[in-house]
Coordinates of C-alpha atoms in Angstrom, one line a residue:
M198 CA -79.7 79.2 114.0
R199 CA -82.9 77.5 115.3
I200 CA -84.9 77.7 118.4
V201 CA -84.6 74.5 120.4
E202 CA -86.2 75.5 123.7
V203 CA -89.0 77.7 124.9
S204 CA -89.4 77.9 128.7
S205 CA -91.1 79.9 131.3
W206 CA -90.0 80.7 134.9
S207 CA -91.8 81.9 137.9
V208 CA -89.7 84.3 139.9
P209 CA -90.7 86.0 143.2
F210 CA -90.7 89.8 143.1
P211 CA -90.9 92.0 146.2
A212 CA -93.7 94.5 146.9
A213 CA -93.1 98.1 146.3
D214 CA -91.2 99.9 149.1
P215 CA -92.9 102.0 150.2
V216 CA -96.4 101.0 149.0
F217 CA -98.2 103.6 147.0
R218 CA -101.6 104.3 145.5
W219 CA -103.3 105.3 142.3
R220 CA -106.4 107.4 141.8
D221 CA -109.7 106.7 143.6
G222 CA -111.2 103.5 142.4
L223 CA -108.0 101.8 141.4
P224 CA -105.8 99.4 143.5
G225 CA -102.4 100.7 144.6
S226 CA -99.0 99.1 144.1
A227 CA -98.8 95.4 143.6
P228 CA -98.1 93.1 146.5
A229 CA -95.2 90.7 146.5
G230 CA -95.7 87.8 144.2
D231 CA -94.3 85.8 141.3
R232 CA -93.8 87.2 137.9
G233 CA -93.3 85.3 134.7
I234 CA -90.1 85.2 132.6
L235 CA -89.9 83.8 129.1
R236 CA -86.6 82.3 127.8
I237 CA -86.0 81.4 124.1
S238 CA -82.9 79.3 123.5
T239 CA -81.1 78.3 120.3
D240 CA -78.9 75.6 119.0
T241 CA -75.9 78.0 119.0
G242 CA -76.2 78.5 122.8
V243 CA -77.5 82.1 122.5
S244 CA -80.8 82.8 124.3
G245 CA -83.1 85.7 125.0
V246 CA -85.4 86.6 127.8
A247 CA -88.4 88.8 128.6
L248 CA -90.1 89.7 131.8
A249 CA -93.9 89.6 132.2
G250 CA -94.1 92.2 134.9
R251 CA -97.8 92.2 135.8
P252 CA -99.1 90.5 139.0
G253 CA -100.3 87.0 138.2
S254 CA -98.4 86.8 135.0
A255 CA -96.4 83.6 135.9
P256 CA -99.2 81.0 135.6
V257 CA -100.7 82.8 132.5
L258 CA -97.3 82.8 130.8
A259 CA -96.6 79.1 131.7
D260 CA -100.0 78.1 130.2
L261 CA -99.3 80.2 127.0
V262 CA -95.9 78.6 126.6
E263 CA -97.2 75.0 126.9
R264 CA -100.3 75.4 124.6
V265 CA -99.2 78.0 122.1
L266 CA -95.7 79.4 122.1
R267 CA -93.5 76.3 122.3
P268 CA -95.3 74.4 119.5
E269 CA -95.2 77.5 117.3
L270 CA -91.5 78.5 118.0
L271 CA -89.6 75.3 118.1
G272 CA -87.4 75.0 115.0
A273 CA -88.0 78.6 113.9
D274 CA -85.3 81.0 113.0
P275 CA -85.1 83.5 115.9
L276 CA -83.7 86.3 113.7
Q277 CA -86.9 86.3 111.7
R278 CA -88.6 88.6 114.2
E279 CA -90.9 90.1 111.6
Y280 CA -92.3 86.8 110.6
L281 CA -92.7 85.6 114.2
W282 CA -94.3 88.9 115.2
H283 CA -97.0 88.2 112.5
R284 CA -97.4 84.6 113.7
I285 CA -98.1 85.8 117.3
W286 CA -100.8 88.1 115.9
E287 CA -102.3 85.2 114.0
L288 CA -102.4 83.1 117.1
D289 CA -104.0 85.9 119.0
R290 CA -107.1 85.7 116.8
I291 CA -108.0 82.5 118.6
D292 CA -106.3 82.8 122.0
E293 CA -106.9 86.5 122.7
I294 CA -103.5 86.8 124.3
P295 CA -103.5 89.3 127.2
L296 CA -102.3 92.7 126.0
P297 CA -99.2 92.8 128.3
L298 CA -98.1 89.4 127.0
L299 CA -98.7 90.1 123.3
G300 CA -95.2 91.4 122.8
I301 CA -93.2 89.1 125.2
V302 CA -91.9 86.8 122.4
D303 CA -90.8 89.9 120.4
I304 CA -88.9 91.3 123.4
A305 CA -87.2 88.0 124.0
L306 CA -86.2 87.8 120.3
W307 CA -84.7 91.4 120.4
D308 CA -82.8 90.4 123.5
L309 CA -81.6 87.3 121.8
A310 CA -80.6 89.1 118.6
G311 CA -78.6 91.7 120.6
R312 CA -76.7 89.0 122.4
H313 CA -76.1 87.2 119.1
Y314 CA -74.6 90.4 117.4
G315 CA -73.0 91.7 120.6
V316 CA -74.8 95.0 120.7
P317 CA -77.6 96.6 122.8
A318 CA -81.1 96.2 121.4
W319 CA -81.5 100.0 120.9
E320 CA -78.5 100.0 118.5
L321 CA -79.9 97.0 116.7
M322 CA -83.2 98.8 116.2
G323 CA -81.3 101.6 114.5
G324 CA -80.5 104.0 117.3
F325 CA -81.3 107.7 117.5
R326 CA -79.8 109.0 120.7
E327 CA -77.6 108.0 123.7
R328 CA -79.3 110.0 126.4
I329 CA -82.8 111.4 127.1
P330 CA -84.3 113.6 129.8
A331 CA -86.6 112.0 132.3
Y332 CA -89.8 113.3 133.6
A333 CA -91.0 112.6 137.1
S334 CA -94.3 110.6 136.8
T335 CA -96.0 110.8 140.2
V336 CA -98.2 108.3 141.9
T337 CA -101.2 109.7 143.8
F338 CA -100.4 111.7 146.9
G339 CA -102.6 112.9 149.7
S340 CA -103.0 116.7 149.2
V341 CA -102.2 119.6 147.0
D342 CA -99.5 120.7 149.5
E343 CA -97.9 117.3 149.4
Y344 CA -97.8 117.4 145.6
L345 CA -96.2 120.8 145.6
D346 CA -93.6 119.5 148.1
V347 CA -92.9 116.5 145.9
A348 CA -92.6 118.7 142.8
D349 CA -90.0 120.8 144.6
Q350 CA -88.0 117.7 145.4
C351 CA -88.2 116.4 141.9
L352 CA -86.9 119.6 140.4
A353 CA -84.1 119.7 143.0
L354 CA -83.1 116.2 142.0
G355 CA -82.7 117.2 138.3
Y356 CA -86.0 116.2 136.7
S357 CA -87.0 118.9 134.2
A358 CA -90.7 117.9 133.8
I359 CA -93.5 116.5 136.0
K360 CA -96.5 114.4 135.2
L361 CA -99.4 114.2 137.6
H362 CA -101.4 111.1 138.4
A363 CA -104.1 112.7 140.7
W364 CA -107.3 111.6 142.4
G365 CA -109.7 111.1 139.5
D366 CA -112.0 113.7 140.9
A367 CA -112.5 116.5 138.4
T368 CA -112.9 119.3 140.9
R369 CA -109.9 118.3 143.1
D370 CA -107.7 117.6 140.1
I371 CA -108.4 121.0 138.6
E372 CA -107.4 122.6 141.8
L373 CA -104.1 120.7 141.8
I374 CA -103.5 121.4 138.1
R375 CA -103.8 125.1 138.7
A376 CA -101.8 125.1 141.9
L377 CA -98.9 123.2 140.5
R378 CA -98.6 125.6 137.5
D379 CA -98.7 128.6 139.8
H380 CA -96.1 127.0 142.1
V381 CA -93.4 126.0 139.5
G382 CA -94.0 128.8 137.1
A383 CA -94.1 128.9 133.3
G384 CA -90.7 127.4 132.6
V385 CA -91.4 123.8 133.8
S386 CA -93.1 121.3 131.5
L387 CA -96.1 119.8 133.1
M388 CA -98.3 116.9 132.0
Y389 CA -101.4 115.2 133.4
D390 CA -102.6 111.6 133.2
G391 CA -106.3 111.0 134.0
S392 CA -105.8 107.2 134.4
A393 CA -109.1 106.7 132.6
G394 CA -111.1 108.1 135.5
F395 CA -113.6 110.3 133.6
D396 CA -116.5 110.4 131.2
L397 CA -116.5 112.9 128.4
P398 CA -118.1 115.9 130.3
D399 CA -115.6 115.7 133.1
A400 CA -112.7 115.1 130.7
I401 CA -113.7 118.3 128.9
R402 CA -113.8 120.2 132.3
V403 CA -110.3 119.0 133.2
G404 CA -109.0 119.5 129.7
R405 CA -110.0 123.2 129.7
A406 CA -108.2 123.7 133.0
L407 CA -105.1 122.1 131.5
S408 CA -105.3 124.3 128.4
D409 CA -105.5 127.4 130.7
A410 CA -102.5 126.2 132.7
D411 CA -100.4 125.4 129.5
Y412 CA -99.8 121.7 130.2
L413 CA -97.7 120.0 127.6
W414 CA -100.1 117.0 127.2
Y415 CA -103.3 115.4 128.4
E416 CA -103.2 111.6 128.7
E417 CA -105.9 109.0 129.0
P418 CA -108.7 110.8 130.7
M419 CA -111.2 108.2 129.5
R420 CA -111.0 104.5 128.8
E421 CA -109.7 104.1 125.2
F422 CA -112.6 102.2 123.9
S423 CA -114.3 105.1 122.1
V424 CA -112.2 106.8 119.5
N425 CA -115.2 109.0 118.8
A426 CA -115.2 110.3 122.4
Y427 CA -111.5 111.3 122.1
A428 CA -112.2 113.0 118.8
Q429 CA -114.9 115.1 120.4
L430 CA -112.6 115.9 123.3
S431 CA -109.8 117.0 120.8
R432 CA -112.3 119.4 119.1
T433 CA -113.3 120.9 122.5
V434 CA -110.1 121.5 124.4
D435 CA -106.8 123.1 123.3
V436 CA -104.4 121.1 125.4
P437 CA -102.7 118.4 123.2
L438 CA -103.9 114.8 123.7
L439 CA -101.6 111.8 124.1
V440 CA -103.7 108.7 123.3
A441 CA -103.7 105.0 122.5
E442 CA -101.9 103.6 125.5
T443 CA -104.0 100.7 126.7
S444 CA -106.2 100.1 123.6
D445 CA -105.6 96.8 121.9
G446 CA -104.3 96.6 118.4
A447 CA -100.8 98.2 118.5
H448 CA -100.2 100.5 115.5
M449 CA -103.5 99.5 113.9
N450 CA -105.6 101.0 116.6
S451 CA -103.2 104.0 117.0
A452 CA -103.9 104.7 113.3
D453 CA -107.6 105.1 114.1
F454 CA -106.9 107.7 116.8
I455 CA -104.7 109.6 114.4
A456 CA -107.2 109.4 111.5
A457 CA -109.9 110.7 113.8
G458 CA -107.8 113.8 114.7
A459 CA -107.6 112.7 118.4
A460 CA -103.8 112.4 118.7
T461 CA -103.1 116.1 118.8
F462 CA -99.9 115.6 120.8
G463 CA -99.2 112.0 119.8
V464 CA -99.7 108.3 120.6
R465 CA -98.2 106.0 123.2
A466 CA -95.4 103.5 122.3
S467 CA -94.8 100.8 124.8
A468 CA -93.0 97.4 124.7
G469 CA -95.5 96.0 127.1
L470 CA -98.7 97.5 125.7
R471 CA -98.2 97.9 121.9
G472 CA -97.1 94.5 120.8
G473 CA -93.5 94.5 122.0
L474 CA -90.6 96.5 120.5
T475 CA -91.7 95.7 116.9
G476 CA -95.2 96.9 117.5
S477 CA -93.8 100.0 119.2
L478 CA -91.5 100.7 116.2
R479 CA -94.5 100.5 113.9
T480 CA -96.4 102.9 116.1
A481 CA -93.5 105.4 116.3
H482 CA -92.9 105.3 112.5
L483 CA -96.6 105.7 111.8
A484 CA -96.8 108.7 114.2
D485 CA -93.7 110.2 112.6
A486 CA -95.4 110.1 109.2
F487 CA -98.1 112.4 110.6
R488 CA -95.5 114.6 112.4
I489 CA -96.7 113.7 115.9
R490 CA -95.0 112.2 118.9
A491 CA -94.8 108.6 120.0
E492 CA -94.1 109.0 123.8
V493 CA -92.7 105.9 125.4
H494 CA -94.8 104.6 128.3
G495 CA -93.2 103.1 131.4
G496 CA -89.7 102.9 132.6
D497 CA -88.6 99.2 132.4
L498 CA -85.6 98.0 130.5
P499 CA -87.2 97.3 127.1
N500 CA -88.7 100.8 127.1
R501 CA -85.3 102.4 128.0
H502 CA -84.0 100.8 124.7
L503 CA -87.1 102.0 122.9
C504 CA -86.4 105.6 124.1
M505 CA -83.0 105.5 122.5
A506 CA -84.2 103.9 119.3
I507 CA -86.9 106.3 118.1
S508 CA -86.8 109.9 117.1
N509 CA -90.2 111.2 118.1
T510 CA -90.3 110.6 121.8
T511 CA -89.5 113.4 124.2
Y512 CA -88.9 111.9 127.6
Y513 CA -88.2 108.7 129.6
E514 CA -91.0 108.1 132.1
S515 CA -89.5 107.8 135.6
L516 CA -92.0 106.8 138.3
V517 CA -91.9 108.7 141.6
T518 CA -93.5 106.6 144.3
S519 CA -92.4 108.1 147.6
N520 CA -92.2 111.2 149.7
P521 CA -89.3 111.9 150.4
V522 CA -88.7 111.5 146.7
R523 CA -86.1 108.9 145.6
R524 CA -84.7 109.4 142.1
E525 CA -84.7 106.3 140.0
A526 CA -81.2 104.8 139.8
C527 CA -80.9 105.1 136.0
V528 CA -81.6 108.9 136.2
D529 CA -78.5 111.0 136.7
A530 CA -78.2 114.2 138.7
D531 CA -78.9 116.3 135.6
G532 CA -82.2 114.4 135.0
F533 CA -81.0 112.3 132.1
V534 CA -81.1 108.6 131.3
S535 CA -78.2 107.1 129.3
A536 CA -78.4 104.3 126.8
P537 CA -77.7 100.8 128.1
R538 CA -74.4 99.4 126.9
I539 CA -74.5 95.6 127.4
P540 CA -75.7 93.4 124.6
G541 CA -79.4 92.6 124.2
I542 CA -81.9 93.8 126.9
G543 CA -81.8 91.4 129.8
L544 CA -83.6 91.3 133.2
P545 CA -83.7 93.9 135.9
A546 CA -81.3 93.4 138.8
G547 CA -82.7 92.8 142.3
P548 CA -85.1 89.8 142.3
A549 CA -83.8 86.4 143.5
Y550 CA -83.4 84.7 140.1
P551 CA -82.6 81.0 139.8
D552 CA -79.0 80.2 138.7
E553 CA -80.2 79.5 135.1
L554 CA -81.3 83.1 134.7
R555 CA -78.5 85.0 136.4
Q556 CA -76.5 85.3 133.1
H557 CA -79.4 87.4 131.8
I558 CA -79.3 90.1 134.5
A559 CA -78.7 93.5 133.0
D560 CA -76.5 94.8 135.8
E561 CA -74.2 97.2 133.9
D562 CA -71.8 97.6 136.9
A563 CA -71.4 93.8 137.2
N564 CA -70.9 93.4 133.4
R565 CA -68.2 96.0 133.0

């Protein structure tokens, strides 16, 4: 089997409905716009796809395909994912490929391999489980009272844990951290994501409040450029730290956080931010060697497969963007996500794909 075509597509995606916001200082939900899709085709007729889901990804991906990916991939064996993953990292040395695109070839190749063998990608990766609990990962709401109302709705809808994205103001966030614990009681797992809003002194203040309120993990309070700052934070607060989400370098950079003693809960695995599924598997296995977690970041299709494939992740991250709360379609009434059943990975249903890409839609109802 050989790769005979490498192409990119620009597909219009709608805006979030309703629109939502993140912490102070960050833009909110992305507007409507085109997203890029990579397709890798072979001489046997099997092909694989991957979605570049960030705003503005379509022209960046098209340029990358023309200059870098097509010349590199044509004629290659698509089942040699390990070799091709190393080749992309070699090319990154010169091109500095944007972090969310570093793993797009790898994701498309896992999709292709799953279709070739007739199994879902999570099974091809080895497989660990067939269902996993989801946590409700909030966007930023307007007040403490609204967060408490959202939390009640999430628990009623079956979610067993809640992660806060708050305002990025240490004083206000500490008030919310305490109020939510008092409101839901000791039996609900709570987590907090600082969205890189703090410096070290404020990260310590917030971390101490999280320790006192018995939060399960503390995620990305600072930009992940200084491993030393995270090491100091880990020595100062008791709440376990979940680190290495947006830092470049996949498992190599995650190793630095672990070696520094900063990953006291674990590290992030993410198909979109840790070098595709192969980079995430490396990250998860590295973390497992140190007996820490590799929590999967984000709720798209590749990350659903990743959740089913690795042993040391705890939850599926399900974004809650509205009040009234709407439970994500893949989360059942008991708060669990089940493993995908169709071969490969595919594309999310919903957008207006061109006819050439419709065969790749991962609509399980339509494929039964």
